[in-house]
JSON list of C-alpha atoms in Angstrom, two decimals:
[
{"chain": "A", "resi": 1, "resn": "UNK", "atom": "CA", "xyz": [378.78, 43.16, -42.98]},
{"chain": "A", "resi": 2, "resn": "UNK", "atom": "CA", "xyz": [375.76, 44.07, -44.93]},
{"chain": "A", "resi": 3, "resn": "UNK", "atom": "CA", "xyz": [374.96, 43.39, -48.58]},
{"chain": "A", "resi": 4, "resn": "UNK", "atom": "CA", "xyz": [373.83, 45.68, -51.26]},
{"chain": "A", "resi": 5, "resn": "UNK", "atom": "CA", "xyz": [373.97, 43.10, -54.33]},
{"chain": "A", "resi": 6, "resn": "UNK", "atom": "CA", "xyz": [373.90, 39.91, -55.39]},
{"chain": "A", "resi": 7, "resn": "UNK", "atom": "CA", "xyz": [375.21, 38.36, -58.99]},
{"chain": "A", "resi": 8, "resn": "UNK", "atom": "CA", "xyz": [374.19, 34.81, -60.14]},
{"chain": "A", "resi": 9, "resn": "UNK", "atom": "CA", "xyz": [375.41, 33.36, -63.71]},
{"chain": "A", "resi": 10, "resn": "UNK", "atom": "CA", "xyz": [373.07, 31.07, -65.75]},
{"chain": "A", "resi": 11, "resn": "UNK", "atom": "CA", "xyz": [373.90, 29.11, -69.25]},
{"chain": "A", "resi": 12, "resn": "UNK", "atom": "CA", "xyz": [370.51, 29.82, -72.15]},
{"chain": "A", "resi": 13, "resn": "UNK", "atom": "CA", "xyz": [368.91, 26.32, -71.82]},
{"chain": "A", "resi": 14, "resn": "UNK", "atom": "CA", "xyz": [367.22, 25.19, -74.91]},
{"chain": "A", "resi": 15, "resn": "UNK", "atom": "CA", "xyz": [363.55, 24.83, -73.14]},
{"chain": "A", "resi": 16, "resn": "UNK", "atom": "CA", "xyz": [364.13, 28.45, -72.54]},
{"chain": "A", "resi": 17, "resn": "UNK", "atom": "CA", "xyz": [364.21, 29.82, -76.33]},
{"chain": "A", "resi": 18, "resn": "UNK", "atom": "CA", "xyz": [361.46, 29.94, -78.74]},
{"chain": "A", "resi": 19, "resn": "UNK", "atom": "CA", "xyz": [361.69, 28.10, -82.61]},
{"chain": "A", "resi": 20, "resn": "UNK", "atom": "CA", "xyz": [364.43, 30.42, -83.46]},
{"chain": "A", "resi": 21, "resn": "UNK", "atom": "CA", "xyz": [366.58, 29.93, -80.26]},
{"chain": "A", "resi": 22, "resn": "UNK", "atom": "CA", "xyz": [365.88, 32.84, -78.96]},
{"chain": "A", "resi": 23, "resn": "UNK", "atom": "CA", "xyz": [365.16, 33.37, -75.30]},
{"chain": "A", "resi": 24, "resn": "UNK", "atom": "CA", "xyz": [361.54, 34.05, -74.52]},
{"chain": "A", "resi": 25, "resn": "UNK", "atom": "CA", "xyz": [360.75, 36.77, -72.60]},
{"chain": "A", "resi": 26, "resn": "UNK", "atom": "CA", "xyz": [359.53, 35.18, -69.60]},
{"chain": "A", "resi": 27, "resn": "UNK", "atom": "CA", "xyz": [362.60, 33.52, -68.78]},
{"chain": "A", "resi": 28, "resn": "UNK", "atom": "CA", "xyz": [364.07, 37.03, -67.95]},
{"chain": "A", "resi": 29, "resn": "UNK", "atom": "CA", "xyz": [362.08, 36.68, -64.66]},
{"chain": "A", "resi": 30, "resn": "UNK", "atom": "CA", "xyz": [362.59, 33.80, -64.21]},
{"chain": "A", "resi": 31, "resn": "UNK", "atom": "CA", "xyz": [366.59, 34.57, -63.88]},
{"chain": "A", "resi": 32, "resn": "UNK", "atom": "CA", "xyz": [365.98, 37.73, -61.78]},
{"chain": "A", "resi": 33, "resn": "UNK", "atom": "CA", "xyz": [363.54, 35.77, -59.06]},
{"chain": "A", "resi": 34, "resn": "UNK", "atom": "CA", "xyz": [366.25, 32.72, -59.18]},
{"chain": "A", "resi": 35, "resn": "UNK", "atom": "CA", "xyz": [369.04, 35.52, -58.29]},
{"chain": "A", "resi": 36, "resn": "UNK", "atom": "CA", "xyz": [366.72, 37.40, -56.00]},
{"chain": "A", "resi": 37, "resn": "UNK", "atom": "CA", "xyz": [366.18, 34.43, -54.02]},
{"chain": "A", "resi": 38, "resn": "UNK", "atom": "CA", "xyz": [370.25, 33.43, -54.18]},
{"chain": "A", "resi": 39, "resn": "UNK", "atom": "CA", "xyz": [370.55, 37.11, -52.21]},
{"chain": "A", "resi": 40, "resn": "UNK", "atom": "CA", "xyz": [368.22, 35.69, -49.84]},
{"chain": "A", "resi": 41, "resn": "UNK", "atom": "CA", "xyz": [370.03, 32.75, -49.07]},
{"chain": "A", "resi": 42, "resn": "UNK", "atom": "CA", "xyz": [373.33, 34.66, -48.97]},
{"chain": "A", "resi": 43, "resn": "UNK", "atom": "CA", "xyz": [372.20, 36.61, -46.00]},
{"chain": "A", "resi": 44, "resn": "UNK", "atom": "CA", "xyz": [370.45, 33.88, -44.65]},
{"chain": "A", "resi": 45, "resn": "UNK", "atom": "CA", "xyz": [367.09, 34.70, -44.64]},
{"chain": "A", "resi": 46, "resn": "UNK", "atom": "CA", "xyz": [363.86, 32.77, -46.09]},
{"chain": "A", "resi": 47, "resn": "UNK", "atom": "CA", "xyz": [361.74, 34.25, -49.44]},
{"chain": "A", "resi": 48, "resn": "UNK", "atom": "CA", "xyz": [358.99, 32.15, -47.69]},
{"chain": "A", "resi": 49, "resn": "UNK", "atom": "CA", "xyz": [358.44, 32.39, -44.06]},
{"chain": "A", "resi": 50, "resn": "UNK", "atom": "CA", "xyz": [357.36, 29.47, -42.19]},
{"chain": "A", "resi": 51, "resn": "UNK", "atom": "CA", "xyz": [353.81, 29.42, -41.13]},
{"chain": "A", "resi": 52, "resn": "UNK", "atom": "CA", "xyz": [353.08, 30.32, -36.91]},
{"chain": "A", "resi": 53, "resn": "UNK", "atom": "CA", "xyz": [350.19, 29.83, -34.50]},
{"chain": "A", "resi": 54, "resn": "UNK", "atom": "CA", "xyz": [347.66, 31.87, -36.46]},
{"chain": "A", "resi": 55, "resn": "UNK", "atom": "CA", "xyz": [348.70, 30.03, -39.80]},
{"chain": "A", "resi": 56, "resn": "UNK", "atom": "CA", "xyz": [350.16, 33.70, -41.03]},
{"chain": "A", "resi": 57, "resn": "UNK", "atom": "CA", "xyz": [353.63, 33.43, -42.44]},
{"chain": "A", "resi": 58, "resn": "UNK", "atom": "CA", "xyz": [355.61, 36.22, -44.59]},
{"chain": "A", "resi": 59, "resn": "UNK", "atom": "CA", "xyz": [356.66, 36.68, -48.37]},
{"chain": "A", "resi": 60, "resn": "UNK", "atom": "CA", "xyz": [357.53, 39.20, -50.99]},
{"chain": "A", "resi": 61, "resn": "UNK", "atom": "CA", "xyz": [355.34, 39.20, -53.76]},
{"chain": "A", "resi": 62, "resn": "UNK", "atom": "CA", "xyz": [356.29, 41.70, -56.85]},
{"chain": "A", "resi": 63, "resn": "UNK", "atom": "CA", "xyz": [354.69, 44.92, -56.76]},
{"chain": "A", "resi": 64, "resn": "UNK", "atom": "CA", "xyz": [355.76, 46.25, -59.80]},
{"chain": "A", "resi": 65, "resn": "UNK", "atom": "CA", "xyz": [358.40, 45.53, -62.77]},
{"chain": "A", "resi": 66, "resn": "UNK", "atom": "CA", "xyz": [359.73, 47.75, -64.69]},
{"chain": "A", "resi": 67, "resn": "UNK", "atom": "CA", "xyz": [362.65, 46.22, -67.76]},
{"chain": "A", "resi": 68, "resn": "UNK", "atom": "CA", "xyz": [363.61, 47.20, -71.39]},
{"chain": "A", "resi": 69, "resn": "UNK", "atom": "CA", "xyz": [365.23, 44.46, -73.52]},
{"chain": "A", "resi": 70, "resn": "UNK", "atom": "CA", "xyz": [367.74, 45.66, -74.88]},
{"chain": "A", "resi": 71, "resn": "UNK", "atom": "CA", "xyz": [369.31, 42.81, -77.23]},
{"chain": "A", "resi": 72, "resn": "UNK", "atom": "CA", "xyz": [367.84, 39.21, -77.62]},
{"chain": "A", "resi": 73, "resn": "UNK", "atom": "CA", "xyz": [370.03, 36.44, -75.89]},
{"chain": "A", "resi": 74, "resn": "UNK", "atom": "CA", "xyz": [370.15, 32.95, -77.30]},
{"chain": "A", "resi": 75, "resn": "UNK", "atom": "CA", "xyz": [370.65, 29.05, -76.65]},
{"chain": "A", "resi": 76, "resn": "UNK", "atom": "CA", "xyz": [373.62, 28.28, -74.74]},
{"chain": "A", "resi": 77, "resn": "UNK", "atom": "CA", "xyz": [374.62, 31.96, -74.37]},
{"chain": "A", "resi": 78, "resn": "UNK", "atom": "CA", "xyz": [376.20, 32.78, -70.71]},
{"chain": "A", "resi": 79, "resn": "UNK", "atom": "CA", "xyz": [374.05, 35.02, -69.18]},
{"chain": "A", "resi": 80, "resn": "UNK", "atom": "CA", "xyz": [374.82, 36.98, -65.46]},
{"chain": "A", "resi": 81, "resn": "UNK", "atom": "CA", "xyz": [372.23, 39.25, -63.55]},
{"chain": "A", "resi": 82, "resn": "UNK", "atom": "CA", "xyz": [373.12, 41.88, -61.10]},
{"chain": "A", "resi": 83, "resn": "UNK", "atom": "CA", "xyz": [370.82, 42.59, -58.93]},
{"chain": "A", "resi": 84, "resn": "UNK", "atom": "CA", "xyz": [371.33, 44.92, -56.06]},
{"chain": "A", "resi": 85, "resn": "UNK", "atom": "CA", "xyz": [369.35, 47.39, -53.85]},
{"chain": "A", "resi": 86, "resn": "UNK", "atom": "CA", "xyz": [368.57, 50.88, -55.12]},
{"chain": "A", "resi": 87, "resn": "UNK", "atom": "CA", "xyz": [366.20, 51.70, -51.78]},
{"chain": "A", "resi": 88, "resn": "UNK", "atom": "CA", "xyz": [364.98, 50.69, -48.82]},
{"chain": "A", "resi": 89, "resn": "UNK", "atom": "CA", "xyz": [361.23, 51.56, -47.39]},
{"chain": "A", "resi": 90, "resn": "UNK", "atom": "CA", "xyz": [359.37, 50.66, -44.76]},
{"chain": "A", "resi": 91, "resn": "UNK", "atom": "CA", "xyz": [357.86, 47.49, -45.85]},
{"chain": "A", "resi": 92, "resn": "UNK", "atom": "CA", "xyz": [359.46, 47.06, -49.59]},
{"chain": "A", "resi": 93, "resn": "UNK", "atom": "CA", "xyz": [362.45, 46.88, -51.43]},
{"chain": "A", "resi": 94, "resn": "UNK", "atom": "CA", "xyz": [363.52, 48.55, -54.81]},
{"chain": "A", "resi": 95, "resn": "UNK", "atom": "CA", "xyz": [365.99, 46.63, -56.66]},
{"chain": "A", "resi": 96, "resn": "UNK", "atom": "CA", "xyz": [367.76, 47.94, -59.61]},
{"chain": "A", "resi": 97, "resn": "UNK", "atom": "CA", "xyz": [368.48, 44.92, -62.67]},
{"chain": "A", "resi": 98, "resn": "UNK", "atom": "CA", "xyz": [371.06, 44.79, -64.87]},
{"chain": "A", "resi": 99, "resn": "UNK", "atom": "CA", "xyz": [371.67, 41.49, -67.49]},
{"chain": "A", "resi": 100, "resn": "UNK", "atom": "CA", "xyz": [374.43, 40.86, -69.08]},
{"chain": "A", "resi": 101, "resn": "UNK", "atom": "CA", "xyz": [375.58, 38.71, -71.95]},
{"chain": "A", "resi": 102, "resn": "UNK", "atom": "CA", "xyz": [379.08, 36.87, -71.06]},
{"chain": "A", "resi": 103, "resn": "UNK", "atom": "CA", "xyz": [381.58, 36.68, -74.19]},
{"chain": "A", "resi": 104, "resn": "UNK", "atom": "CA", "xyz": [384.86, 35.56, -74.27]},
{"chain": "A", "resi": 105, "resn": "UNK", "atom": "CA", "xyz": [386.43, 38.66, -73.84]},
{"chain": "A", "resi": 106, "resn": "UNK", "atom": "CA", "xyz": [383.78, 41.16, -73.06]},
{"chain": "A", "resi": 107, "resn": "UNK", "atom": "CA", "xyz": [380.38, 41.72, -71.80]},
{"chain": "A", "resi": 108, "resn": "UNK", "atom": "CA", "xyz": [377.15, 43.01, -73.18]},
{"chain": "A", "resi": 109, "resn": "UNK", "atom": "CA", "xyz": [374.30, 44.50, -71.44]},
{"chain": "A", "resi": 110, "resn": "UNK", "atom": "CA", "xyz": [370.84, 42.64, -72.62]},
{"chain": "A", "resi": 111, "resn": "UNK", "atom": "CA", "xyz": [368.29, 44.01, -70.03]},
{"chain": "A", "resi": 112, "resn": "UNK", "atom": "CA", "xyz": [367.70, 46.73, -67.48]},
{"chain": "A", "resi": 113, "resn": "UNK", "atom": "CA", "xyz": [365.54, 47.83, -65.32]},
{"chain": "A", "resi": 114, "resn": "UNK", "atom": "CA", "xyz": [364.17, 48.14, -61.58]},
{"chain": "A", "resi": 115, "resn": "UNK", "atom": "CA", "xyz": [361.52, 46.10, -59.79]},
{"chain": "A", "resi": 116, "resn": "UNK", "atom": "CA", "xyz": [359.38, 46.28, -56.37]},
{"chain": "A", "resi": 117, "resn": "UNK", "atom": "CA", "xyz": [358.82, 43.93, -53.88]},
{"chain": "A", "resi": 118, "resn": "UNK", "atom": "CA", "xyz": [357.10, 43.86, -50.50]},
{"chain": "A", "resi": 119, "resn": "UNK", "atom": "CA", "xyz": [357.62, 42.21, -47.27]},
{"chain": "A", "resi": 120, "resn": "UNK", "atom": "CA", "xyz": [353.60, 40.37, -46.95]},
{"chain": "A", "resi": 121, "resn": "UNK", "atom": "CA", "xyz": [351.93, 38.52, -44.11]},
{"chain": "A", "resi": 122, "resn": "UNK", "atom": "CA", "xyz": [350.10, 35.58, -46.08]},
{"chain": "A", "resi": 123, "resn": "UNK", "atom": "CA", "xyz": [346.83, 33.22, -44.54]},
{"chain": "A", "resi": 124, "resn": "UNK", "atom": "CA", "xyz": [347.66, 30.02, -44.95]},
{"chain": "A", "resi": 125, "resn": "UNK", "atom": "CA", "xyz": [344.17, 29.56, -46.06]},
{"chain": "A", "resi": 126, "resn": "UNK", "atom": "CA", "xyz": [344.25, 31.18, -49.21]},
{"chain": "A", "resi": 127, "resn": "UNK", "atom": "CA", "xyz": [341.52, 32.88, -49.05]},
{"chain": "A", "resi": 128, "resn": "UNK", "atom": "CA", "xyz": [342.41, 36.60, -47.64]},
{"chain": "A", "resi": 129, "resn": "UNK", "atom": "CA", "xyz": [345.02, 38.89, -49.30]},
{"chain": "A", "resi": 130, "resn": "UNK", "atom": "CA", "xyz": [348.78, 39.75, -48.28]},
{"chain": "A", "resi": 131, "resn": "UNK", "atom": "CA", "xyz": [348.90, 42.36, -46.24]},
{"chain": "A", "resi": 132, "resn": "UNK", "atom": "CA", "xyz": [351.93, 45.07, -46.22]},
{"chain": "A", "resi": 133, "resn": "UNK", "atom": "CA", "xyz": [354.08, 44.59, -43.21]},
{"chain": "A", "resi": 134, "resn": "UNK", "atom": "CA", "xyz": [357.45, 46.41, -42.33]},
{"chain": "A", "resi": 135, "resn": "UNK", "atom": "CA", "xyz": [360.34, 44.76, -43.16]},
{"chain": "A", "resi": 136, "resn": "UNK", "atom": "CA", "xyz": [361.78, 43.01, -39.88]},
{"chain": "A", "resi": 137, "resn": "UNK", "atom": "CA", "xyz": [364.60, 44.42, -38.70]},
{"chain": "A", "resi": 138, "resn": "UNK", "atom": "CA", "xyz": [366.94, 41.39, -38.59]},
{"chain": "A", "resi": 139, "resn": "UNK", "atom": "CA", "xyz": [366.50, 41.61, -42.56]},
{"chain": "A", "resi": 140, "resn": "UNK", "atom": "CA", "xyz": [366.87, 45.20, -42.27]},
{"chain": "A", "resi": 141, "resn": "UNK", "atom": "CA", "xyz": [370.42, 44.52, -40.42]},
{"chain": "A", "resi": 142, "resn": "UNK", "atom": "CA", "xyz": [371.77, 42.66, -42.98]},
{"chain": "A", "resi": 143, "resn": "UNK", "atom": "CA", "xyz": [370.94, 44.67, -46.14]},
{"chain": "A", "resi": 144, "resn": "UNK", "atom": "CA", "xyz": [372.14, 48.02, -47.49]},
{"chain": "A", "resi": 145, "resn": "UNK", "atom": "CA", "xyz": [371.87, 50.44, -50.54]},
{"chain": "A", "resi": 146, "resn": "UNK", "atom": "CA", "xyz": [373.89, 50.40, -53.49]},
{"chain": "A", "resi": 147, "resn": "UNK", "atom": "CA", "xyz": [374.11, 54.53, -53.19]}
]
């Protein structure tokens, strides 16, 4: 069976709000990388890929991010992002964003957007830049499009 999306919940944590218990913007991402990398793990494939012979190993690093805020969350509010696959191309991966607000008896969208990210070969020596690679196709057989 392949997988198109991916949903994980989060409660606002204090360290995450500014003076007036609001959430800082920041933590957004955090959230979306945290549920990002829960897909990952639900098809059962590493965000970082271990290291071989040539001390290259594989990653996907953000390309580019694209959100509007669209109401402010705050401490201890119950949060859930939706993530899920809008397309597919050769070496990246478009995911569309939604977050939600949890309340009792409804729910309110706080965020959406879309973001970018593509499948890298990294140097373990830091020194030379990820380099665009396809996306391998025992990823590519687990994954599908939301459309």
């Amino acid at each position: 069976m392949k997988i198109s999306s991916h949903s994980k919940h989060f409660t606002v944590r204090l360290h995450e709000t500014d003076l007036g218990a609001i959430v800082h913007h920041s933590n957004y991402f955090h959230w979306i990388e945290e549920t990002e990398y829960a897909f990952f793990e639900a098809i059962d494939e590493p965000v970082v890929g271990e290291f071989d012979e040539n001390n290259k190993g594989t990653g996907w690093p953000r390309a580019e991010m694209n959100v509007k805020f669209l109401r402010p969350l705050r401490f201890r509010d119950q949060v859930r992002v939706d993530l899920s696959i809008k397309k597919i191309r050769s070496a990246g991966i478009i995911y569309s964003v939604e977050i939600y607000k949890i309340n009792p008896s409804s729910e309110e969208l706080v965020l959406k957007g879309s973001y970018s990210a593509i499948c890298c070969l990294y140097s373990s020596d830091g020194e030379s830049n990820p380099e665009a690679i396809p996306i391998p196709d025992r990823f590519l057989n687990k994954i599908s499009t939301c459309e």
